[in-house]
């Protein structure tokens, strides 16, 4: 996908509709600098903005991504190619998004995780003090440790899935969802 071509097309469409970058930015809820970055091909508009631009200019998203108005035949030929190229050019891959939100969740919950594991170790030490067999202390401690890990891991993954699939990538994801 030629982002410079797409950007030039976006600039051309904006001028055809007699918008300044500032006016278009105001309509879309972004700054004129963002519009400029799209039009120079430095950045690709996010999907939400492509939808709004498509509606505003009465064109398909495929036409916006191709950087030109398409005939019916061209549209069919370009649709699959455009989708593949757009996915490859996407700012973040799914794995990158997952890693980002996992790291964010761990940062936000680090204190709770540390306190929980300290309490777990203290509990294991208390069990050991009562002269219980080592295998029993190890078994109970191991079971509790695995349970704690599973609890935190499941909470984190629910948060990550909400942020990626249930929320919007460009907006902060609340940890209380």
GROMACS .gro file of N, CA and C in nm:
model
  531
    1UNK      N    1   0.084  -0.118   0.000
    1UNK     CA    2   0.000   0.000   0.000
    1UNK      C    3   0.089   0.124   0.000
    2UNK      N    4   0.056   0.216  -0.084
    2UNK     CA    5   0.134   0.339  -0.098
    2UNK      C    6   0.069   0.446  -0.011
    3UNK      N    7   0.128   0.469   0.107
    3UNK     CA    8   0.070   0.565   0.201
    3UNK      C    9   0.083   0.708   0.150
    4UNK      N   10   0.186   0.736   0.074
    4UNK     CA   11   0.202   0.870   0.018
    4UNK      C   12   0.092   0.897  -0.084
    5UNK      N   13   0.063   0.796  -0.167
    5UNK     CA   14  -0.046   0.809  -0.265
    5UNK      C   15  -0.179   0.828  -0.193
    6UNK      N   16  -0.202   0.748  -0.090
    6UNK     CA   17  -0.326   0.760  -0.013
    6UNK      C   18  -0.334   0.899   0.050
    7UNK      N   19  -0.224   0.946   0.106
    7UNK     CA   20  -0.222   1.078   0.168
    7UNK      C   21  -0.252   1.188   0.068
    8UNK      N   22  -0.192   1.178  -0.049
    8UNK     CA   23  -0.219   1.276  -0.153
    8UNK      C   24  -0.366   1.277  -0.194
    9UNK      N   25  -0.424   1.157  -0.199
    9UNK     CA   26  -0.566   1.144  -0.233
    9UNK      C   27  -0.653   1.208  -0.125
   10UNK      N   28  -0.616   1.187   0.001
   10UNK     CA   29  -0.691   1.248   0.112
   10UNK      C   30  -0.683   1.401   0.104
   11UNK      N   31  -0.566   1.453   0.070
   11UNK     CA   32  -0.549   1.598   0.056
   11UNK      C   33  -0.636   1.650  -0.060
   12UNK      N   34  -0.634   1.576  -0.169
   12UNK     CA   35  -0.714   1.614  -0.286
   12UNK      C   36  -0.863   1.616  -0.252
   13UNK      N   37  -0.909   1.513  -0.181
   13UNK     CA   38  -1.051   1.507  -0.142
   13UNK      C   39  -1.088   1.623  -0.049
   14UNK      N   40  -1.000   1.652   0.043
   14UNK     CA   41  -1.025   1.762   0.138
   14UNK      C   42  -1.040   1.894   0.062
   15UNK      N   43  -0.951   1.915  -0.034
   15UNK     CA   44  -0.956   2.040  -0.112
   15UNK      C   45  -1.080   2.045  -0.202
   16UNK      N   46  -1.119   1.931  -0.259
   16UNK     CA   47  -1.240   1.924  -0.341
   16UNK      C   48  -1.364   1.965  -0.260
   17UNK      N   49  -1.362   1.929  -0.131
   17UNK     CA   50  -1.476   1.961  -0.044
   17UNK      C   51  -1.458   2.095   0.027
   18UNK      N   52  -1.355   2.169  -0.012
   18UNK     CA   53  -1.329   2.304   0.038
   18UNK      C   54  -1.311   2.310   0.190
   19UNK      N   55  -1.235   2.213   0.243
   19UNK     CA   56  -1.202   2.212   0.386
   19UNK      C   57  -1.056   2.252   0.401
   20UNK      N   58  -1.027   2.326   0.506
   20UNK     CA   59  -0.887   2.344   0.545
   20UNK      C   60  -0.853   2.223   0.632
   21UNK      N   61  -0.726   2.203   0.660
   21UNK     CA   62  -0.687   2.094   0.749
   21UNK      C   63  -0.750   2.114   0.887
   22UNK      N   64  -0.755   2.238   0.933
   22UNK     CA   65  -0.813   2.268   1.063
   22UNK      C   66  -0.963   2.236   1.065
   23UNK      N   67  -1.033   2.273   0.958
   23UNK     CA   68  -1.177   2.248   0.952
   23UNK      C   69  -1.206   2.097   0.950
   24UNK      N   70  -1.130   2.024   0.869
   24UNK     CA   71  -1.149   1.879   0.863
   24UNK      C   72  -1.115   1.816   0.998
   25UNK      N   73  -1.007   1.863   1.058
   25UNK     CA   74  -0.969   1.811   1.189
   25UNK      C   75  -1.078   1.834   1.292
   26UNK      N   76  -1.140   1.949   1.287
   26UNK     CA   77  -1.248   1.980   1.381
   26UNK      C   78  -1.368   1.888   1.358
   27UNK      N   79  -1.400   1.863   1.231
   27UNK     CA   80  -1.511   1.772   1.198
   27UNK      C   81  -1.485   1.630   1.251
   28UNK      N   82  -1.359   1.588   1.243
   28UNK     CA   83  -1.324   1.451   1.280
   28UNK      C   84  -1.281   1.437   1.426
   29UNK      N   85  -1.256   1.551   1.491
   29UNK     CA   86  -1.213   1.547   1.630
   29UNK      C   87  -1.064   1.520   1.647
   30UNK      N   88  -0.986   1.562   1.548
   30UNK     CA   89  -0.840   1.548   1.555
   30UNK      C   90  -0.777   1.684   1.524
   31UNK      N   91  -0.648   1.696   1.543
   31UNK     CA   92  -0.581   1.823   1.515
   31UNK      C   93  -0.546   1.836   1.368
   32UNK      N   94  -0.518   1.960   1.328
   32UNK     CA   95  -0.476   1.981   1.189
   32UNK      C   96  -0.341   1.914   1.162
   33UNK      N   97  -0.259   1.898   1.266
   33UNK     CA   98  -0.130   1.827   1.249
   33UNK      C   99  -0.154   1.680   1.214
   34UNK      N  100  -0.257   1.621   1.275
   34UNK     CA  101  -0.290   1.482   1.244
   34UNK      C  102  -0.332   1.470   1.098
   35UNK      N  103  -0.416   1.563   1.053
   35UNK     CA  104  -0.459   1.564   0.913
   35UNK      C  105  -0.336   1.577   0.822
   36UNK      N  106  -0.245   1.666   0.858
   36UNK     CA  107  -0.123   1.685   0.779
   36UNK      C  108  -0.041   1.556   0.772
   37UNK      N  109  -0.029   1.487   0.883
   37UNK     CA  110   0.047   1.360   0.884
   37UNK      C  111  -0.017   1.256   0.794
   38UNK      N  112  -0.150   1.251   0.793
   38UNK     CA  113  -0.219   1.158   0.704
   38UNK      C  114  -0.192   1.195   0.558
   39UNK      N  115  -0.201   1.324   0.530
   39UNK     CA  116  -0.189   1.370   0.391
   39UNK      C  117  -0.047   1.360   0.336
   40UNK      N  118   0.052   1.362   0.423
   40UNK     CA  119   0.190   1.345   0.376
   40UNK      C  120   0.229   1.198   0.370
   41UNK      N  121   0.144   1.111   0.421
   41UNK     CA  122   0.172   0.968   0.419
   41UNK      C  123   0.259   0.923   0.535
   42UNK      N  124   0.278   1.010   0.635
   42UNK     CA  125   0.358   0.971   0.752
   42UNK      C  126   0.282   0.874   0.843
   43UNK      N  127   0.151   0.892   0.850
   43UNK     CA  128   0.067   0.806   0.932
   43UNK      C  129  -0.056   0.766   0.853
   44UNK      N  130  -0.110   0.651   0.890
   44UNK     CA  131  -0.234   0.606   0.829
   44UNK      C  132  -0.347   0.636   0.927
   45UNK      N  133  -0.460   0.689   0.880
   45UNK     CA  134  -0.570   0.713   0.971
   45UNK      C  135  -0.619   0.582   1.033
   46UNK      N  136  -0.657   0.584   1.162
   46UNK     CA  137  -0.713   0.463   1.222
   46UNK      C  138  -0.846   0.427   1.157
   47UNK      N  139  -0.889   0.304   1.178
   47UNK     CA  140  -1.011   0.252   1.114
   47UNK      C  141  -1.130   0.344   1.139
   48UNK      N  142  -1.144   0.394   1.262
   48UNK     CA  143  -1.258   0.480   1.295
   48UNK      C  144  -1.258   0.605   1.207
   49UNK      N  145  -1.139   0.660   1.184
   49UNK     CA  146  -1.128   0.780   1.101
   49UNK      C  147  -1.153   0.747   0.953
   50UNK      N  148  -1.107   0.630   0.910
   50UNK     CA  149  -1.134   0.588   0.772
   50UNK      C  150  -1.285   0.577   0.749
   51UNK      N  151  -1.357   0.527   0.848
   51UNK     CA  152  -1.503   0.518   0.837
   51UNK      C  153  -1.564   0.656   0.824
   52UNK      N  154  -1.518   0.750   0.906
   52UNK     CA  155  -1.573   0.885   0.902
   52UNK      C  156  -1.538   0.954   0.770
   53UNK      N  157  -1.414   0.937   0.725
   53UNK     CA  158  -1.373   0.996   0.597
   53UNK      C  159  -1.453   0.936   0.482
   54UNK      N  160  -1.477   0.806   0.488
   54UNK     CA  161  -1.554   0.738   0.385
   54UNK      C  162  -1.695   0.797   0.376
   55UNK      N  163  -1.756   0.818   0.490
   55UNK     CA  164  -1.890   0.876   0.493
   55UNK      C  165  -1.887   1.021   0.445
   56UNK      N  166  -1.792   1.097   0.494
   56UNK     CA  167  -1.781   1.238   0.460
   56UNK      C  168  -1.761   1.259   0.310
   57UNK      N  169  -1.676   1.178   0.248
   57UNK     CA  170  -1.643   1.194   0.107
   57UNK      C  171  -1.728   1.105   0.015
   58UNK      N  172  -1.816   1.025   0.074
   58UNK     CA  173  -1.903   0.934  -0.002
   58UNK      C  174  -1.821   0.841  -0.092
   59UNK      N  175  -1.717   0.783  -0.032
   59UNK     CA  176  -1.632   0.685  -0.100
   59UNK      C  177  -1.620   0.562  -0.010
   60UNK      N  178  -1.574   0.453  -0.068
   60UNK     CA  179  -1.551   0.334   0.013
   60UNK      C  180  -1.416   0.346   0.084
   61UNK      N  181  -1.402   0.272   0.192
   61UNK     CA  182  -1.273   0.268   0.262
   61UNK      C  183  -1.167   0.212   0.168
   62UNK      N  184  -1.205   0.116   0.086
   62UNK     CA  185  -1.112   0.059  -0.011
   62UNK      C  186  -1.056   0.167  -0.104
   63UNK      N  187  -1.142   0.258  -0.149
   63UNK     CA  188  -1.096   0.365  -0.237
   63UNK      C  189  -1.000   0.458  -0.163
   64UNK      N  190  -1.031   0.488  -0.036
   64UNK     CA  191  -0.941   0.572   0.043
   64UNK      C  192  -0.804   0.506   0.056
   65UNK      N  193  -0.804   0.377   0.085
   65UNK     CA  194  -0.678   0.305   0.104
   65UNK      C  195  -0.599   0.290  -0.027
   66UNK      N  196  -0.671   0.277  -0.137
   66UNK     CA  197  -0.603   0.265  -0.268
   66UNK      C  198  -0.550   0.399  -0.315
   67UNK      N  199  -0.608   0.507  -0.265
   67UNK     CA  200  -0.564   0.640  -0.306
   67UNK      C  201  -0.621   0.686  -0.437
   68UNK      N  202  -0.737   0.628  -0.475
   68UNK     CA  203  -0.803   0.672  -0.598
   68UNK      C  204  -0.946   0.620  -0.599
   69UNK      N  205  -1.028   0.685  -0.682
   69UNK     CA  206  -1.166   0.639  -0.702
   69UNK      C  207  -1.160   0.516  -0.792
   70UNK      N  208  -1.238   0.415  -0.758
   70UNK     CA  209  -1.231   0.287  -0.829
   70UNK      C  210  -1.358   0.259  -0.907
   71UNK      N  211  -1.342   0.197  -1.023
   71UNK     CA  212  -1.458   0.147  -1.096
   71UNK      C  213  -1.503   0.018  -1.028
   72UNK      N  214  -1.619  -0.032  -1.068
   72UNK     CA  215  -1.671  -0.156  -1.007
   72UNK      C  216  -1.574  -0.272  -1.026
   73UNK      N  217  -1.515  -0.281  -1.144
   73UNK     CA  218  -1.419  -0.390  -1.171
   73UNK      C  219  -1.292  -0.374  -1.088
   74UNK      N  220  -1.241  -0.251  -1.083
   74UNK     CA  221  -1.121  -0.225  -1.003
   74UNK      C  222  -1.146  -0.253  -0.855
   75UNK      N  223  -1.267  -0.218  -0.810
   75UNK     CA  224  -1.301  -0.236  -0.669
   75UNK      C  225  -1.286  -0.383  -0.629
   76UNK      N  226  -1.342  -0.471  -0.710
   76UNK     CA  227  -1.334  -0.614  -0.680
   76UNK      C  228  -1.189  -0.662  -0.682
   77UNK      N  229  -1.113  -0.618  -0.781
   77UNK     CA  230  -0.973  -0.660  -0.792
   77UNK      C  231  -0.889  -0.609  -0.676
   78UNK      N  232  -0.916  -0.488  -0.633
   78UNK     CA  233  -0.832  -0.424  -0.531
   78UNK      C  234  -0.871  -0.459  -0.387
   79UNK      N  235  -0.994  -0.503  -0.365
   79UNK     CA  236  -1.043  -0.524  -0.228
   79UNK      C  237  -0.953  -0.617  -0.148
   80UNK      N  238  -0.927  -0.735  -0.199
   80UNK     CA  239  -0.846  -0.833  -0.126
   80UNK      C  240  -0.703  -0.785  -0.108
   81UNK      N  241  -0.647  -0.729  -0.213
   81UNK     CA  242  -0.510  -0.678  -0.206
   81UNK      C  243  -0.498  -0.567  -0.101
   82UNK      N  244  -0.594  -0.477  -0.102
   82UNK     CA  245  -0.592  -0.365  -0.007
   82UNK      C  246  -0.602  -0.414   0.136
   83UNK      N  247  -0.688  -0.510   0.161
   83UNK     CA  248  -0.704  -0.563   0.297
   83UNK      C  249  -0.573  -0.625   0.344
   84UNK      N  250  -0.512  -0.707   0.260
   84UNK     CA  251  -0.386  -0.772   0.297
   84UNK      C  252  -0.276  -0.670   0.323
   85UNK      N  253  -0.265  -0.572   0.236
   85UNK     CA  254  -0.161  -0.470   0.252
   85UNK      C  255  -0.185  -0.387   0.378
   86UNK      N  256  -0.310  -0.354   0.404
   86UNK     CA  257  -0.344  -0.274   0.522
   86UNK      C  258  -0.310  -0.350   0.649
   87UNK      N  259  -0.342  -0.476   0.652
   87UNK     CA  260  -0.310  -0.557   0.770
   87UNK      C  261  -0.159  -0.564   0.793
   88UNK      N  262  -0.082  -0.575   0.686
   88UNK     CA  263   0.063  -0.579   0.698
   88UNK      C  264   0.119  -0.445   0.745
   89UNK      N  265   0.055  -0.335   0.705
   89UNK     CA  266   0.102  -0.201   0.741
   89UNK      C  267   0.047  -0.154   0.875
   90UNK      N  268  -0.042  -0.233   0.933
   90UNK     CA  269  -0.106  -0.193   1.058
   90UNK      C  270  -0.001  -0.151   1.161
   91UNK      N  271  -0.033  -0.048   1.237
   91UNK     CA  272   0.062   0.008   1.333
   91UNK      C  273   0.104  -0.095   1.438
   92UNK      N  274   0.012  -0.179   1.481
   92UNK     CA  275   0.042  -0.276   1.586
   92UNK      C  276  -0.016  -0.411   1.548
   93UNK      N  277   0.062  -0.515   1.569
   93UNK     CA  278   0.011  -0.649   1.547
   93UNK      C  279  -0.065  -0.692   1.672
   94UNK      N  280  -0.140  -0.799   1.660
   94UNK     CA  281  -0.216  -0.851   1.774
   94UNK      C  282  -0.123  -0.885   1.889
   95UNK      N  283  -0.009  -0.948   1.858
   95UNK     CA  284   0.086  -0.985   1.964
   95UNK      C  285   0.142  -0.862   2.033
   96UNK      N  286   0.168  -0.756   1.957
   96UNK     CA  287   0.218  -0.632   2.018
   96UNK      C  288   0.113  -0.570   2.110
   97UNK      N  289  -0.013  -0.573   2.067
   97UNK     CA  290  -0.121  -0.521   2.151
   97UNK      C  291  -0.133  -0.603   2.280
   98UNK      N  292  -0.128  -0.735   2.266
   98UNK     CA  293  -0.137  -0.821   2.383
   98UNK      C  294  -0.023  -0.792   2.480
   99UNK      N  295   0.097  -0.784   2.429
   99UNK     CA  296   0.213  -0.757   2.514
   99UNK      C  297   0.199  -0.622   2.584
  100UNK      N  298   0.152  -0.522   2.512
  100UNK     CA  299   0.134  -0.388   2.569
  100UNK      C  300   0.035  -0.393   2.686
  101UNK      N  301  -0.082  -0.453   2.665
  101UNK     CA  302  -0.184  -0.454   2.769
  101UNK      C  303  -0.148  -0.546   2.885
  102UNK      N  304  -0.074  -0.655   2.857
  102UNK     CA  305  -0.027  -0.739   2.968
  102UNK      C  306   0.068  -0.660   3.056
  103UNK      N  307   0.163  -0.592   2.994
  103UNK     CA  308   0.260  -0.513   3.069
  103UNK      C  309   0.189  -0.403   3.149
  104UNK      N  310   0.092  -0.339   3.086
  104UNK     CA  311   0.016  -0.233   3.153
  104UNK      C  312  -0.058  -0.290   3.274
  105UNK      N  313  -0.122  -0.405   3.259
  105UNK     CA  314  -0.197  -0.466   3.368
  105UNK      C  315  -0.104  -0.503   3.483
  106UNK      N  316   0.009  -0.563   3.451
  106UNK     CA  317   0.104  -0.603   3.556
  106UNK      C  318   0.154  -0.480   3.631
  107UNK      N  319   0.183  -0.372   3.559
  107UNK     CA  320   0.226  -0.248   3.625
  107UNK      C  321   0.119  -0.198   3.721
  108UNK      N  322  -0.004  -0.199   3.676
  108UNK     CA  323  -0.115  -0.148   3.757
  108UNK      C  324  -0.144  -0.236   3.878
  109UNK      N  325  -0.110  -0.364   3.871
  109UNK     CA  326  -0.144  -0.458   3.978
  109UNK      C  327  -0.021  -0.515   4.050
  110UNK      N  328   0.094  -0.459   4.025
  110UNK     CA  329   0.219  -0.512   4.082
  110UNK      C  330   0.213  -0.518   4.234
  111UNK      N  331   0.163  -0.415   4.299
  111UNK     CA  332   0.158  -0.412   4.444
  111UNK      C  333   0.072  -0.526   4.498
  112UNK      N  334  -0.045  -0.546   4.441
  112UNK     CA  335  -0.135  -0.654   4.486
  112UNK      C  336  -0.071  -0.791   4.464
  113UNK      N  337  -0.002  -0.806   4.353
  113UNK     CA  338   0.063  -0.934   4.324
  113UNK      C  339   0.174  -0.962   4.425
  114UNK      N  340   0.257  -0.864   4.453
  114UNK     CA  341   0.367  -0.881   4.548
  114UNK      C  342   0.313  -0.913   4.687
  115UNK      N  343   0.214  -0.838   4.733
  115UNK     CA  344   0.155  -0.862   4.866
  115UNK      C  345   0.096  -1.001   4.874
  116UNK      N  346   0.026  -1.044   4.771
  116UNK     CA  347  -0.034  -1.177   4.769
  116UNK      C  348   0.072  -1.286   4.780
  117UNK      N  349   0.180  -1.272   4.705
  117UNK     CA  350   0.284  -1.373   4.711
  117UNK      C  351   0.360  -1.371   4.844
  118UNK      N  352   0.375  -1.255   4.904
  118UNK     CA  353   0.437  -1.248   5.037
  118UNK      C  354   0.348  -1.321   5.139
  119UNK      N  355   0.218  -1.298   5.131
  119UNK     CA  356   0.126  -1.368   5.222
  119UNK      C  357   0.130  -1.519   5.199
  120UNK      N  358   0.146  -1.559   5.075
  120UNK     CA  359   0.154  -1.701   5.042
  120UNK      C  360   0.278  -1.764   5.106
  121UNK      N  361   0.391  -1.696   5.094
  121UNK     CA  362   0.515  -1.747   5.154
  121UNK      C  363   0.501  -1.752   5.306
  122UNK      N  364   0.443  -1.649   5.366
  122UNK     CA  365   0.423  -1.648   5.512
  122UNK      C  366   0.332  -1.763   5.555
  123UNK      N  367   0.228  -1.788   5.479
  123UNK     CA  368   0.138  -1.899   5.510
  123UNK      C  369   0.213  -2.032   5.505
  124UNK      N  370   0.298  -2.049   5.403
  124UNK     CA  371   0.377  -2.173   5.392
  124UNK      C  372   0.472  -2.186   5.511
  125UNK      N  373   0.531  -2.075   5.555
  125UNK     CA  374   0.619  -2.080   5.672
  125UNK      C  375   0.542  -2.115   5.799
  126UNK      N  376   0.421  -2.064   5.813
  126UNK     CA  377   0.339  -2.098   5.931
  126UNK      C  378   0.305  -2.246   5.928
  127UNK      N  379   0.269  -2.297   5.811
  127UNK     CA  380   0.239  -2.441   5.801
  127UNK      C  381   0.362  -2.523   5.839
  128UNK      N  382   0.479  -2.481   5.795
  128UNK     CA  383   0.602  -2.554   5.825
  128UNK      C  384   0.633  -2.551   5.974
  129UNK      N  385   0.594  -2.446   6.043
  129UNK     CA  386   0.621  -2.432   6.185
  129UNK      C  387   0.546  -2.536   6.269
  130UNK      N  388   0.433  -2.584   6.219
  130UNK     CA  389   0.353  -2.681   6.293
  130UNK      C  390   0.402  -2.824   6.273
  131UNK      N  391   0.521  -2.838   6.226
  131UNK     CA  392   0.585  -2.969   6.209
  131UNK      C  393   0.503  -3.063   6.121
  132UNK      N  394   0.437  -3.008   6.021
  132UNK     CA  395   0.366  -3.091   5.925
  132UNK      C  396   0.469  -3.151   5.830
  133UNK      N  397   0.440  -3.265   5.774
  133UNK     CA  398   0.534  -3.326   5.678
  133UNK      C  399   0.561  -3.230   5.561
  134UNK      N  400   0.684  -3.235   5.512
  134UNK     CA  401   0.727  -3.146   5.405
  134UNK      C  402   0.638  -3.160   5.282
  135UNK      N  403   0.602  -3.284   5.248
  135UNK     CA  404   0.519  -3.304   5.129
  135UNK      C  405   0.383  -3.237   5.145
  136UNK      N  406   0.330  -3.232   5.267
  136UNK     CA  407   0.201  -3.169   5.291
  136UNK      C  408   0.212  -3.016   5.278
  137UNK      N  409   0.316  -2.961   5.340
  137UNK     CA  410   0.339  -2.816   5.331
  137UNK      C  411   0.363  -2.778   5.184
  138UNK      N  412   0.446  -2.857   5.116
  138UNK     CA  413   0.474  -2.830   4.975
  138UNK      C  414   0.350  -2.844   4.889
  139UNK      N  415   0.270  -2.945   4.917
  139UNK     CA  416   0.148  -2.967   4.839
  139UNK      C  417   0.047  -2.855   4.857
  140UNK      N  418   0.023  -2.818   4.984
  140UNK     CA  419  -0.072  -2.709   5.012
  140UNK      C  420  -0.018  -2.577   4.956
  141UNK      N  421   0.109  -2.550   4.982
  141UNK     CA  422   0.170  -2.426   4.931
  141UNK      C  423   0.169  -2.421   4.779
  142UNK      N  424   0.200  -2.534   4.716
  142UNK     CA  425   0.199  -2.540   4.570
  142UNK      C  426   0.061  -2.518   4.512
  143UNK      N  427  -0.039  -2.581   4.576
  143UNK     CA  428  -0.177  -2.564   4.532
  143UNK      C  429  -0.220  -2.418   4.542
  144UNK      N  430  -0.187  -2.355   4.654
  144UNK     CA  431  -0.223  -2.214   4.673
  144UNK      C  432  -0.148  -2.127   4.572
  145UNK      N  433  -0.021  -2.156   4.549
  145UNK     CA  434   0.058  -2.078   4.453
  145UNK      C  435   0.002  -2.087   4.312
  146UNK      N  436  -0.034  -2.208   4.271
  146UNK     CA  437  -0.091  -2.227   4.138
  146UNK      C  438  -0.227  -2.156   4.128
  147UNK      N  439  -0.305  -2.163   4.234
  147UNK     CA  440  -0.436  -2.097   4.236
  147UNK      C  441  -0.420  -1.946   4.224
  148UNK      N  442  -0.325  -1.891   4.298
  148UNK     CA  443  -0.300  -1.746   4.292
  148UNK      C  444  -0.256  -1.707   4.152
  149UNK      N  445  -0.163  -1.784   4.096
  149UNK     CA  446  -0.115  -1.755   3.961
  149UNK      C  447  -0.230  -1.759   3.861
  150UNK      N  448  -0.313  -1.864   3.869
  150UNK     CA  449  -0.425  -1.878   3.776
  150UNK      C  450  -0.522  -1.761   3.791
  151UNK      N  451  -0.548  -1.721   3.915
  151UNK     CA  452  -0.638  -1.609   3.939
  151UNK      C  453  -0.587  -1.482   3.872
  152UNK      N  454  -0.461  -1.446   3.900
  152UNK     CA  455  -0.405  -1.323   3.843
  152UNK      C  456  -0.393  -1.332   3.692
  153UNK      N  457  -0.351  -1.449   3.643
  153UNK     CA  458  -0.336  -1.465   3.497
  153UNK      C  459  -0.471  -1.450   3.427
  154UNK      N  460  -0.575  -1.512   3.481
  154UNK     CA  461  -0.708  -1.503   3.420
  154UNK      C  462  -0.761  -1.360   3.424
  155UNK      N  463  -0.738  -1.289   3.534
  155UNK     CA  464  -0.780  -1.149   3.543
  155UNK      C  465  -0.707  -1.066   3.437
  156UNK      N  466  -0.577  -1.090   3.424
  156UNK     CA  467  -0.498  -1.015   3.327
  156UNK      C  468  -0.548  -1.043   3.184
  157UNK      N  469  -0.571  -1.169   3.151
  157UNK     CA  470  -0.614  -1.203   3.015
  157UNK      C  471  -0.753  -1.148   2.986
  158UNK      N  472  -0.842  -1.147   3.086
  158UNK     CA  473  -0.974  -1.087   3.066
  158UNK      C  474  -0.960  -0.938   3.035
  159UNK      N  475  -0.869  -0.873   3.106
  159UNK     CA  476  -0.842  -0.731   3.083
  159UNK      C  477  -0.787  -0.709   2.942
  160UNK      N  478  -0.691  -0.791   2.903
  160UNK     CA  479  -0.628  -0.778   2.770
  160UNK      C  480  -0.733  -0.798   2.661
  161UNK      N  481  -0.816  -0.900   2.674
  161UNK     CA  482  -0.919  -0.927   2.574
  161UNK      C  483  -1.019  -0.812   2.567
  162UNK      N  484  -1.056  -0.757   2.682
  162UNK     CA  485  -1.149  -0.644   2.683
  162UNK      C  486  -1.087  -0.525   2.611
  163UNK      N  487  -0.961  -0.499   2.639
  163UNK     CA  488  -0.895  -0.385   2.577
  163UNK      C  489  -0.880  -0.402   2.427
  164UNK      N  490  -0.848  -0.522   2.383
  164UNK     CA  491  -0.824  -0.543   2.240
  164UNK      C  492  -0.955  -0.562   2.163
  165UNK      N  493  -1.043  -0.645   2.215
  165UNK     CA  494  -1.163  -0.679   2.138
  165UNK      C  495  -1.287  -0.603   2.183
  166UNK      N  496  -1.293  -0.566   2.310
  166UNK     CA  497  -1.413  -0.501   2.361
  166UNK      C  498  -1.400  -0.352   2.369
  167UNK      N  499  -1.277  -0.303   2.373
  167UNK     CA  500  -1.254  -0.159   2.382
  167UNK      C  501  -1.195  -0.108   2.254
  168UNK      N  502  -1.153   0.018   2.256
  168UNK     CA  503  -1.090   0.076   2.139
  168UNK      C  504  -0.942   0.091   2.166
  169UNK      N  505  -0.862   0.053   2.068
  169UNK     CA  506  -0.716   0.054   2.084
  169UNK      C  507  -0.664   0.193   2.113
  170UNK      N  508  -0.724   0.294   2.054
  170UNK     CA  509  -0.672   0.429   2.070
  170UNK      C  510  -0.724   0.500   2.194
  171UNK      N  511  -0.799   0.430   2.277
  171UNK     CA  512  -0.848   0.490   2.401
  171UNK      C  513  -0.796   0.410   2.518
  172UNK      N  514  -0.773   0.476   2.634
  172UNK     CA  515  -0.725   0.401   2.749
  172UNK      C  516  -0.828   0.297   2.791
  173UNK      N  517  -0.779   0.183   2.831
  173UNK     CA  518  -0.867   0.074   2.873
  173UNK      C  519  -0.873   0.075   3.025
  174UNK      N  520  -0.994   0.082   3.080
  174UNK     CA  521  -1.011   0.082   3.226
  174UNK      C  522  -0.988  -0.057   3.279
  175UNK      N  523  -0.919  -0.065   3.392
  175UNK     CA  524  -0.891  -0.196   3.451
  175UNK      C  525  -1.011  -0.250   3.526
  176UNK      N  526  -1.115  -0.169   3.546
  176UNK     CA  527  -1.232  -0.214   3.621
  176UNK      C  528  -1.339  -0.275   3.533
  177UNK      N  529  -1.312  -0.292   3.405
  177UNK     CA  530  -1.415  -0.348   3.316
  177UNK      C  531  -1.440  -0.491   3.349
   0.00000   0.00000   0.00000
